[in-house]
Amino acid sequence: MSAVLDHHDAHGHDHAHDHPQGWRRWVYATNHKDIGTLYLLFAFAMLMIGGVLALGIRAELFQPGLQLVNPELFNQLTTMHGLIMVFGAIMPAFVGFANWMIPLQIGASDMAFARMNNFSFWLMIPAATMLAGSFFMPGGAPAAGWTLYAPLTLQMGPSMDAGIFALHILGASSIMGSINIIVTILNMRAPGMTLMKMPMFVWTWLITAYLLIAVMPVLAGAITMTLTDRHFGTTFFNPAGGGDPVMYQHIFWFFGHPEVYIMILPAFGIVSHIVPAFARKKLFGYASMVYATASIAILSFIVWAHHMYATGMPVTGQLFFMYATMLISVPTGVKVFNWIATMWRGSMTFETPMLFAVGFIFVFTMGGFTGLICSMAPIDTQIQDTYYIVAHFHYVLVAGSLFAMFAGFYYWAPKWTGVMVNETRGKLHFWWTLISFNVTFFPMHFLGLAGMPRRYADYPMQFTDFNQIASIGAFAFGFAQVYFFLFIVLPAMQGKGEKAPQRPWEAAEGLEWEVPSPAPFHTFENPPKLNADATRIVA
């Protein structure tokens, strides 16, 4: 075993002169680890920008009346916050995790298409610049909501076109990244790693990549039709010419609902690695986890119109989408029960990655239950477009996707950086984040049930108390992420801290723990020989 590892380590040093140094290393990067790092840093930068916009929203809503921004700018903030967080922060961050971890976990030397990998990252920079820069265009940023519903989008200024162009570029980047991931997983696994021996993170990303390829062109179609309605005389969504704005909603949500699962399936994969490692047990029901992931992906295509109960859908349609949406909670429930069964009677310890994973399971389950409530047409008709919906999807996306990313960072950072993350700081970050998150978003359920609509810059005074609690929580949550970057990420990147052993977590399984910490620049140049369950290298 040591001979194999020494061989890999030697390659890391032999080839140090092969790759450019300084800025060229990053601009011309074709190594999956460097590109993964670029994606993660880019996503964090976008998280901060999106977070500043969110704090603008919460500052305005601290009390009734108009304080800081006018309603027009308020709607620009809500629109851009949503677009930047979904397309600039959550999705690129998971692609960063995929770039870093998939080749390591399947024993591949790199991603299948290294130059395309570089291109798909660098496409995001002009797209993000155009998206964020739309605030400085005549008339300000798009203010039609992140879903870009017609007819509002047909009335926006030139920034709408910039937003559409930016989304096209980001979509192209996603499709290229997905093709790369699928080809890498299907063609470059180490001999002996069959599909049903792949790590769960690799499985969830394989399925996510197929989802992306299926639905990104649908979004592209919807926004292209918007563009031609705006400039080329078509009337897809304009009733005056025989079009229908509700058709836009159908096309958008046919993309939008699978998109929700694109943003949560990789999170399931990360948590499925961390829970067994810290419970010191094998993952309970591996095969059922794989089938549940595939079921979620397939069912996600037949539930889109549960976002549209209030559009005058026939009762038969409402019933179909209601039952289909309830059905999709079954495979999700299978996953939650499997994680709990993995923890049951395990020798659990609660290092920071496990805290975030357990926090994820707890809070994501709450978000899932509120989603199940939204799935019921008679209830949804009441809470449509209220703060209850805002609370629900932030419980899924912040406590879901973001918590899982934090868990993944703390879990794999020793392998990336070669140093252990300070446990005290990590635990402070966890509790600060968990408490401030719940203080921010839990009161929004009550605001929504009381009838406060979302995307309003003002509200009657009876909603003041819960809004003030939410705004204070939001600022605390934002500062927690600044703390995370300054006192956890930066020191780790600079190599400050206790040196990480090759296996920082004793019970963690997978090929990524078979290479030294930090992972050498080149790994697995020759396909490794694996043991029977494809979790270790045999010399």
PDB file of C-alpha atoms in Angstrom, residues 189-406:
ATOM      1  CA  ARG A 189     -13.817   4.530 -13.348  1.00  0.00           C
ATOM      2  CA  ALA A 190     -11.000   2.360 -12.009  1.00  0.00           C
ATOM      3  CA  PRO A 191     -11.284  -1.320 -13.073  1.00  0.00           C
ATOM      4  CA  GLY A 192     -13.507  -3.171 -10.615  1.00  0.00           C
ATOM      5  CA  MET A 193     -15.663  -0.170  -9.682  1.00  0.00           C
ATOM      6  CA  THR A 194     -19.034  -1.211 -11.081  1.00  0.00           C
ATOM      7  CA  LEU A 195     -21.927   1.259 -11.117  1.00  0.00           C
ATOM      8  CA  MET A 196     -23.372  -0.213  -7.909  1.00  0.00           C
ATOM      9  CA  LYS A 197     -20.034   0.186  -6.127  1.00  0.00           C
ATOM     10  CA  MET A 198     -19.719   3.898  -6.927  1.00  0.00           C
ATOM     11  CA  PRO A 199     -19.733   6.347  -4.013  1.00  0.00           C
ATOM     12  CA  MET A 200     -23.121   8.014  -3.398  1.00  0.00           C
ATOM     13  CA  PHE A 201     -21.778  11.465  -4.277  1.00  0.00           C
ATOM     14  CA  VAL A 202     -20.774  10.148  -7.731  1.00  0.00           C
ATOM     15  CA  TRP A 203     -24.211   8.575  -8.181  1.00  0.00           C
ATOM     16  CA  THR A 204     -26.077  11.735  -7.217  1.00  0.00           C
ATOM     17  CA  TRP A 205     -23.947  13.800  -9.609  1.00  0.00           C
ATOM     18  CA  LEU A 206     -24.406  11.333 -12.488  1.00  0.00           C
ATOM     19  CA  ILE A 207     -28.183  11.671 -12.129  1.00  0.00           C
ATOM     20  CA  THR A 208     -27.961  15.455 -11.608  1.00  0.00           C
ATOM     21  CA  ALA A 209     -25.891  15.826 -14.796  1.00  0.00           C
ATOM     22  CA  TYR A 210     -28.581  14.047 -16.824  1.00  0.00           C
ATOM     23  CA  LEU A 211     -31.199  16.333 -15.279  1.00  0.00           C
ATOM     24  CA  LEU A 212     -29.176  19.418 -16.245  1.00  0.00           C
ATOM     25  CA  ILE A 213     -28.800  18.284 -19.846  1.00  0.00           C
ATOM     26  CA  ALA A 214     -32.540  17.612 -20.009  1.00  0.00           C
ATOM     27  CA  VAL A 215     -33.805  20.905 -18.566  1.00  0.00           C
ATOM     28  CA  MET A 216     -31.298  23.693 -19.295  1.00  0.00           C
ATOM     29  CA  PRO A 217     -32.406  23.820 -22.969  1.00  0.00           C
ATOM     30  CA  VAL A 218     -36.011  24.216 -21.746  1.00  0.00           C
ATOM     31  CA  LEU A 219     -35.034  27.348 -19.808  1.00  0.00           C
ATOM     32  CA  ALA A 220     -33.092  28.533 -22.857  1.00  0.00           C
ATOM     33  CA  GLY A 221     -36.240  28.086 -24.967  1.00  0.00           C
ATOM     34  CA  ALA A 222     -38.425  30.028 -22.525  1.00  0.00           C
ATOM     35  CA  ILE A 223     -36.072  33.010 -22.277  1.00  0.00           C
ATOM     36  CA  THR A 224     -35.411  32.996 -26.045  1.00  0.00           C
ATOM     37  CA  MET A 225     -39.174  33.231 -26.651  1.00  0.00           C
ATOM     38  CA  THR A 226     -39.202  36.139 -24.176  1.00  0.00           C
ATOM     39  CA  LEU A 227     -36.387  37.756 -26.175  1.00  0.00           C
ATOM     40  CA  THR A 228     -38.204  37.377 -29.508  1.00  0.00           C
ATOM     41  CA  ASP A 229     -41.402  38.752 -27.929  1.00  0.00           C
ATOM     42  CA  ARG A 230     -39.409  41.764 -26.790  1.00  0.00           C
ATOM     43  CA  HIS A 231     -37.609  42.540 -30.054  1.00  0.00           C
ATOM     44  CA  PHE A 232     -38.813  40.515 -33.035  1.00  0.00           C
ATOM     45  CA  GLY A 233     -42.571  40.924 -33.064  1.00  0.00           C
ATOM     46  CA  THR A 234     -43.525  37.422 -31.870  1.00  0.00           C
ATOM     47  CA  THR A 235     -46.379  37.066 -29.388  1.00  0.00           C
ATOM     48  CA  PHE A 236     -45.673  33.802 -27.547  1.00  0.00           C
ATOM     49  CA  PHE A 237     -46.634  35.358 -24.208  1.00  0.00           C
ATOM     50  CA  ASN A 238     -48.558  38.432 -25.346  1.00  0.00           C
ATOM     51  CA  PRO A 239     -52.378  37.951 -25.272  1.00  0.00           C
ATOM     52  CA  ALA A 240     -52.841  40.876 -27.683  1.00  0.00           C
ATOM     53  CA  GLY A 241     -51.321  38.726 -30.413  1.00  0.00           C
ATOM     54  CA  GLY A 242     -52.923  35.447 -29.375  1.00  0.00           C
ATOM     55  CA  GLY A 243     -50.168  34.435 -26.941  1.00  0.00           C
ATOM     56  CA  ASP A 244     -50.527  33.265 -23.341  1.00  0.00           C
ATOM     57  CA  PRO A 245     -48.436  34.400 -20.347  1.00  0.00           C
ATOM     58  CA  VAL A 246     -49.418  31.212 -18.492  1.00  0.00           C
ATOM     59  CA  MET A 247     -47.620  29.196 -21.176  1.00  0.00           C
ATOM     60  CA  TYR A 248     -44.400  30.831 -19.990  1.00  0.00           C
ATOM     61  CA  GLN A 249     -45.078  29.491 -16.487  1.00  0.00           C
ATOM     62  CA  HIS A 250     -45.555  25.961 -17.821  1.00  0.00           C
ATOM     63  CA  ILE A 251     -42.305  26.067 -19.780  1.00  0.00           C
ATOM     64  CA  PHE A 252     -40.374  27.742 -16.946  1.00  0.00           C
ATOM     65  CA  TRP A 253     -41.510  25.298 -14.268  1.00  0.00           C
ATOM     66  CA  PHE A 254     -40.873  22.302 -16.511  1.00  0.00           C
ATOM     67  CA  PHE A 255     -37.286  23.500 -16.144  1.00  0.00           C
ATOM     68  CA  GLY A 256     -37.721  24.902 -12.639  1.00  0.00           C
ATOM     69  CA  HIS A 257     -38.877  21.853 -10.773  1.00  0.00           C
ATOM     70  CA  PRO A 258     -36.108  19.487 -11.908  1.00  0.00           C
ATOM     71  CA  GLU A 259     -33.793  22.459 -11.201  1.00  0.00           C
ATOM     72  CA  VAL A 260     -34.837  22.285  -7.525  1.00  0.00           C
ATOM     73  CA  TYR A 261     -33.583  18.689  -7.427  1.00  0.00           C
ATOM     74  CA  ILE A 262     -30.432  19.629  -9.357  1.00  0.00           C
ATOM     75  CA  MET A 263     -29.661  21.857  -6.358  1.00  0.00           C
ATOM     76  CA  ILE A 264     -30.385  19.202  -3.696  1.00  0.00           C
ATOM     77  CA  LEU A 265     -29.289  15.798  -5.092  1.00  0.00           C
ATOM     78  CA  PRO A 266     -25.535  16.495  -4.806  1.00  0.00           C
ATOM     79  CA  ALA A 267     -26.242  17.609  -1.218  1.00  0.00           C
ATOM     80  CA  PHE A 268     -27.808  14.193  -0.563  1.00  0.00           C
ATOM     81  CA  GLY A 269     -24.628  12.624  -1.928  1.00  0.00           C
ATOM     82  CA  ILE A 270     -22.359  14.641   0.386  1.00  0.00           C
ATOM     83  CA  VAL A 271     -24.453  13.810   3.468  1.00  0.00           C
ATOM     84  CA  SER A 272     -24.478  10.116   2.459  1.00  0.00           C
ATOM     85  CA  HIS A 273     -20.668  10.136   2.842  1.00  0.00           C
ATOM     86  CA  ILE A 274     -20.442  12.053   6.085  1.00  0.00           C
ATOM     87  CA  VAL A 275     -23.113  10.241   8.136  1.00  0.00           C
ATOM     88  CA  PRO A 276     -21.537   6.746   7.717  1.00  0.00           C
ATOM     89  CA  ALA A 277     -18.050   8.132   8.422  1.00  0.00           C
ATOM     90  CA  PHE A 278     -19.016   9.625  11.794  1.00  0.00           C
ATOM     91  CA  ALA A 279     -21.515   6.890  12.745  1.00  0.00           C
ATOM     92  CA  ARG A 280     -18.715   4.396  11.955  1.00  0.00           C
ATOM     93  CA  LYS A 281     -21.122   2.161  10.044  1.00  0.00           C
ATOM     94  CA  LYS A 282     -21.786   1.349   6.405  1.00  0.00           C
ATOM     95  CA  LEU A 283     -24.493   3.458   4.762  1.00  0.00           C
ATOM     96  CA  PHE A 284     -27.814   1.736   5.422  1.00  0.00           C
ATOM     97  CA  GLY A 285     -29.602   0.666   2.227  1.00  0.00           C
ATOM     98  CA  TYR A 286     -27.079   1.767  -0.425  1.00  0.00           C
ATOM     99  CA  ALA A 287     -29.109   0.285  -3.321  1.00  0.00           C
ATOM    100  CA  SER A 288     -32.336   1.892  -2.100  1.00  0.00           C
ATOM    101  CA  MET A 289     -30.508   5.247  -1.918  1.00  0.00           C
ATOM    102  CA  VAL A 290     -29.471   4.898  -5.570  1.00  0.00           C
ATOM    103  CA  TYR A 291     -32.997   3.949  -6.669  1.00  0.00           C
ATOM    104  CA  ALA A 292     -34.520   6.728  -4.548  1.00  0.00           C
ATOM    105  CA  THR A 293     -32.222   9.284  -6.220  1.00  0.00           C
ATOM    106  CA  ALA A 294     -33.221   8.049  -9.670  1.00  0.00           C
ATOM    107  CA  SER A 295     -36.925   8.060  -8.663  1.00  0.00           C
ATOM    108  CA  ILE A 296     -36.715  11.666  -7.469  1.00  0.00           C
ATOM    109  CA  ALA A 297     -35.123  12.658 -10.784  1.00  0.00           C
ATOM    110  CA  ILE A 298     -37.781  10.925 -12.890  1.00  0.00           C
ATOM    111  CA  LEU A 299     -40.725  12.152 -10.799  1.00  0.00           C
ATOM    112  CA  SER A 300     -39.375  15.719 -10.859  1.00  0.00           C
ATOM    113  CA  PHE A 301     -40.523  15.958 -14.507  1.00  0.00           C
ATOM    114  CA  ILE A 302     -44.218  15.360 -13.737  1.00  0.00           C
ATOM    115  CA  VAL A 303     -44.834  17.758 -10.839  1.00  0.00           C
ATOM    116  CA  TRP A 304     -44.043  21.164 -12.369  1.00  0.00           C
ATOM    117  CA  ALA A 305     -47.547  22.665 -12.243  1.00  0.00           C
ATOM    118  CA  HIS A 306     -47.797  22.501  -8.448  1.00  0.00           C
ATOM    119  CA  HIS A 307     -46.242  25.971  -8.734  1.00  0.00           C
ATOM    120  CA  MET A 308     -49.324  27.058 -10.681  1.00  0.00           C
ATOM    121  CA  TYR A 309     -52.415  26.070  -8.666  1.00  0.00           C
ATOM    122  CA  ALA A 310     -53.513  29.713  -8.589  1.00  0.00           C
ATOM    123  CA  THR A 311     -53.513  30.138 -12.393  1.00  0.00           C
ATOM    124  CA  GLY A 312     -57.013  28.717 -12.921  1.00  0.00           C
ATOM    125  CA  MET A 313     -56.008  25.097 -13.480  1.00  0.00           C
ATOM    126  CA  PRO A 314     -58.884  22.578 -13.815  1.00  0.00           C
ATOM    127  CA  VAL A 315     -59.549  20.509 -10.695  1.00  0.00           C
ATOM    128  CA  THR A 316     -58.446  17.327 -12.486  1.00  0.00           C
ATOM    129  CA  GLY A 317     -55.075  18.930 -13.190  1.00  0.00           C
ATOM    130  CA  GLN A 318     -54.779  20.106  -9.602  1.00  0.00           C
ATOM    131  CA  LEU A 319     -55.478  16.588  -8.333  1.00  0.00           C
ATOM    132  CA  PHE A 320     -52.890  15.004 -10.639  1.00  0.00           C
ATOM    133  CA  PHE A 321     -50.134  17.439  -9.642  1.00  0.00           C
ATOM    134  CA  MET A 322     -51.130  17.195  -5.984  1.00  0.00           C
ATOM    135  CA  TYR A 323     -50.808  13.403  -5.883  1.00  0.00           C
ATOM    136  CA  ALA A 324     -47.630  13.397  -8.011  1.00  0.00           C
ATOM    137  CA  THR A 325     -46.042  15.912  -5.625  1.00  0.00           C
ATOM    138  CA  MET A 326     -46.993  13.839  -2.592  1.00  0.00           C
ATOM    139  CA  LEU A 327     -45.497  10.796  -4.332  1.00  0.00           C
ATOM    140  CA  ILE A 328     -42.112  12.500  -4.742  1.00  0.00           C
ATOM    141  CA  SER A 329     -41.868  12.830  -0.955  1.00  0.00           C
ATOM    142  CA  VAL A 330     -41.636   9.016  -0.681  1.00  0.00           C
ATOM    143  CA  PRO A 331     -38.108   8.538  -2.157  1.00  0.00           C
ATOM    144  CA  THR A 332     -36.990  11.653  -0.246  1.00  0.00           C
ATOM    145  CA  GLY A 333     -38.344  10.077   2.925  1.00  0.00           C
ATOM    146  CA  VAL A 334     -36.454   6.865   2.085  1.00  0.00           C
ATOM    147  CA  LYS A 335     -33.214   8.866   2.118  1.00  0.00           C
ATOM    148  CA  VAL A 336     -33.962  10.522   5.465  1.00  0.00           C
ATOM    149  CA  PHE A 337     -34.858   7.166   7.070  1.00  0.00           C
ATOM    150  CA  ASN A 338     -31.697   5.588   5.640  1.00  0.00           C
ATOM    151  CA  TRP A 339     -29.522   8.316   7.173  1.00  0.00           C
ATOM    152  CA  ILE A 340     -31.277   7.869  10.514  1.00  0.00           C
ATOM    153  CA  ALA A 341     -30.894   4.068  10.273  1.00  0.00           C
ATOM    154  CA  THR A 342     -27.183   4.587   9.533  1.00  0.00           C
ATOM    155  CA  MET A 343     -26.832   6.661  12.706  1.00  0.00           C
ATOM    156  CA  TRP A 344     -28.938   4.257  14.786  1.00  0.00           C
ATOM    157  CA  ARG A 345     -26.682   2.492  17.342  1.00  0.00           C
ATOM    158  CA  GLY A 346     -23.581   3.776  15.561  1.00  0.00           C
ATOM    159  CA  SER A 347     -20.501   4.999  17.455  1.00  0.00           C
ATOM    160  CA  MET A 348     -21.265   8.622  16.647  1.00  0.00           C
ATOM    161  CA  THR A 349     -18.982  11.564  17.246  1.00  0.00           C
ATOM    162  CA  PHE A 350     -19.906  15.125  16.389  1.00  0.00           C
ATOM    163  CA  GLU A 351     -17.041  16.807  14.610  1.00  0.00           C
ATOM    164  CA  THR A 352     -18.001  19.822  12.488  1.00  0.00           C
ATOM    165  CA  PRO A 353     -18.815  17.857   9.277  1.00  0.00           C
ATOM    166  CA  MET A 354     -21.220  15.623  11.227  1.00  0.00           C
ATOM    167  CA  LEU A 355     -22.823  18.616  12.963  1.00  0.00           C
ATOM    168  CA  PHE A 356     -23.595  20.193   9.591  1.00  0.00           C
ATOM    169  CA  ALA A 357     -24.830  16.851   8.210  1.00  0.00           C
ATOM    170  CA  VAL A 358     -27.181  16.266  11.159  1.00  0.00           C
ATOM    171  CA  GLY A 359     -28.242  19.931  11.015  1.00  0.00           C
ATOM    172  CA  PHE A 360     -28.953  19.394   7.311  1.00  0.00           C
ATOM    173  CA  ILE A 361     -31.144  16.329   7.979  1.00  0.00           C
ATOM    174  CA  PHE A 362     -33.098  18.095  10.729  1.00  0.00           C
ATOM    175  CA  VAL A 363     -33.743  21.379   8.947  1.00  0.00           C
ATOM    176  CA  PHE A 364     -34.120  19.925   5.436  1.00  0.00           C
ATOM    177  CA  THR A 365     -36.810  17.582   6.804  1.00  0.00           C
ATOM    178  CA  MET A 366     -38.683  20.617   8.125  1.00  0.00           C
ATOM    179  CA  GLY A 367     -38.404  22.209   4.676  1.00  0.00           C
ATOM    180  CA  GLY A 368     -39.677  18.987   3.123  1.00  0.00           C
ATOM    181  CA  PHE A 369     -42.732  18.948   5.365  1.00  0.00           C
ATOM    182  CA  THR A 370     -43.637  22.547   4.521  1.00  0.00           C
ATOM    183  CA  GLY A 371     -43.268  21.532   0.867  1.00  0.00           C
ATOM    184  CA  LEU A 372     -45.690  18.671   1.394  1.00  0.00           C
ATOM    185  CA  ILE A 373     -48.122  21.216   2.857  1.00  0.00           C
ATOM    186  CA  CYS A 374     -47.661  23.447  -0.215  1.00  0.00           C
ATOM    187  CA  SER A 375     -48.396  20.458  -2.456  1.00  0.00           C
ATOM    188  CA  MET A 376     -52.041  20.434  -1.339  1.00  0.00           C
ATOM    189  CA  ALA A 377     -53.985  22.603  -3.763  1.00  0.00           C
ATOM    190  CA  PRO A 378     -56.557  24.064  -1.308  1.00  0.00           C
ATOM    191  CA  ILE A 379     -53.827  25.104   1.151  1.00  0.00           C
ATOM    192  CA  ASP A 380     -51.477  26.318  -1.568  1.00  0.00           C
ATOM    193  CA  THR A 381     -54.186  28.582  -2.983  1.00  0.00           C
ATOM    194  CA  GLN A 382     -54.156  30.414   0.363  1.00  0.00           C
ATOM    195  CA  ILE A 383     -50.379  30.632   0.828  1.00  0.00           C
ATOM    196  CA  GLN A 384     -49.423  31.173  -2.840  1.00  0.00           C
ATOM    197  CA  ASP A 385     -46.911  34.040  -3.149  1.00  0.00           C
ATOM    198  CA  THR A 386     -46.780  34.677   0.596  1.00  0.00           C
ATOM    199  CA  TYR A 387     -43.805  34.547   2.929  1.00  0.00           C
ATOM    200  CA  TYR A 388     -44.729  30.925   3.732  1.00  0.00           C
ATOM    201  CA  ILE A 389     -43.338  30.013   0.298  1.00  0.00           C
ATOM    202  CA  VAL A 390     -40.191  32.086   0.945  1.00  0.00           C
ATOM    203  CA  ALA A 391     -39.705  30.233   4.250  1.00  0.00           C
ATOM    204  CA  HIS A 392     -40.268  26.839   2.615  1.00  0.00           C
ATOM    205  CA  PHE A 393     -37.767  27.152  -0.205  1.00  0.00           C
ATOM    206  CA  HIS A 394     -35.102  28.754   1.968  1.00  0.00           C
ATOM    207  CA  TYR A 395     -35.402  25.825   4.359  1.00  0.00           C
ATOM    208  CA  VAL A 396     -34.725  23.552   1.402  1.00  0.00           C
ATOM    209  CA  LEU A 397     -32.051  25.617  -0.364  1.00  0.00           C
ATOM    210  CA  VAL A 398     -30.160  27.247   2.518  1.00  0.00           C
ATOM    211  CA  ALA A 399     -30.563  24.538   5.129  1.00  0.00           C
ATOM    212  CA  GLY A 400     -30.449  21.973   2.352  1.00  0.00           C
ATOM    213  CA  SER A 401     -27.887  22.836  -0.304  1.00  0.00           C
ATOM    214  CA  LEU A 402     -25.779  25.314   1.688  1.00  0.00           C
ATOM    215  CA  PHE A 403     -25.550  23.287   4.923  1.00  0.00           C
ATOM    216  CA  ALA A 404     -24.519  20.221   2.907  1.00  0.00           C
ATOM    217  CA  MET A 405     -21.810  22.265   1.171  1.00  0.00           C
ATOM    218  CA  PHE A 406     -20.467  23.442   4.520  1.00  0.00           C
TER     219      PHE A 406
END
